[in-house]
Amino acid sequence: MRVVSGIQPTGKPHLGNYLGAIVNYVKLQDEAQAAGGECFIFLADLHALSQAHDPAELTVNTREMVATLVACGVDPMKTILFNQAQVPAHAELQWLLNGTARMGWLNRMTQWKDKAGKNREGQSIALFTYPVLQAADVLLYQATHVPVGEDQKQHLELARDIAQKFNNDFCPEDAPLFTLPEPYIPPAAARIMSLRDGTVKMSKSDPSEMSRISLTDDADTIMKKIKKAKTDAEPLPSEEKGLEGRAEARNLITIYSALTGKSVADVLGEYGGQGFGGFKPVLGEALVEILRPINARFMELKDDQEALDAILARGAAKAREHGIPTLDAAYKALGLVRG
Ligand code: TYM
């Protein structure tokens, strides 16, 4: 069992990152350990170069992201926790895979289409080839399980296509080089939506702070954001089909269900018929309870630059070692000798 996943250190991690991915980093790190496997979680700082960024901010955000992940329960003793920039094999393998990935495949990526909008010509090449680096990230470690939110599913399918084509084109049939990675997506919290608009996902890049709960928000801020979250005038339905066409109501119920582990049907059984005035404080309290210890641990860790850098250095050393066999084999399969 090889668990591999990454998160971009751009902006503050939010509730969508937590429920969609980080909760499963923590769950799978234990499962991998129990199965005698490995868990690799990295900060995708090379991916962050695909869009305009401030170098000083990237350095600060990278450290803060390590502190947040550890505060959420990613344990550097169980997980190989590192940043891409310290493991050159990611960028190297991306170049080798660039020969296999097709323009047409990348052109179909919805995230490329959304982010580039009408201005494709003005985008960085890194934004376009971003999914090839993501494929290299997981294929380098022969990932079996990739915990992600639903928005990354298409990128993972592309990684599988690249792996399959490389195996077909360059490896003997009975000795494929790359393992085909499986996305591991939480059924309940695959896509947490903005608190201001239930039809767009909660995102670090949304200009409105009110659209998301940051994992480091304090109790007052959380309660305020939930109170102001967009809703409609109807009471909550008693059954799931009553959530149809009510994106904001569905989102708040989904969040509560994911936080408490109760099914949507049970939550609606309990709160159906009530207005948001009654439900929002319950949701806010549940969030405060879950985020309070994370917040406290983050505060303890965030200023210990030395300790955070040491975690990354240790993780990177291990990641470099684990990546070598696959990188060597990829060079060899292509008729090259790695220097
Ligand atoms: P990023 O940094 O945008 O998000 C990190 C993780 O959080 C999940 N996520 C969400 N899940 C549910 N609801 C949401 N609103 C939400 N927003 C974000 C994402 O699906 C992701 O799992 N390209 C990736 C980083 C990456 C990566 C990889 C991931 C680079 N290489 C290799 C997996 C494997 C990204 O930008 O994630």
PDB file of C-alpha atoms in Angstrom, residues 49 61 93 116 156 161 235 306:
ATOM      1  CA  LEU A  49       4.697  28.293  -9.808  1.00  0.00           C
ATOM      2  CA  ASN A  61       2.940  29.501   3.294  1.00  0.00           C
ATOM      3  CA  LEU A  93      10.170  12.470 -14.053  1.00  0.00           C
ATOM      4  CA  ALA A 116      -7.212  29.813 -18.226  1.00  0.00           C
ATOM      5  CA  LEU A 156      -5.686  11.218 -11.502  1.00  0.00           C
ATOM      6  CA  ASP A 161      -3.524   7.242 -18.901  1.00  0.00           C
ATOM      7  CA  PRO A 235     -37.005  25.286   6.524  1.00  0.00           C
ATOM      8  CA  GLU A 306      13.704  25.231  12.754  1.00  0.00           C
TER       9      GLU A 306
END
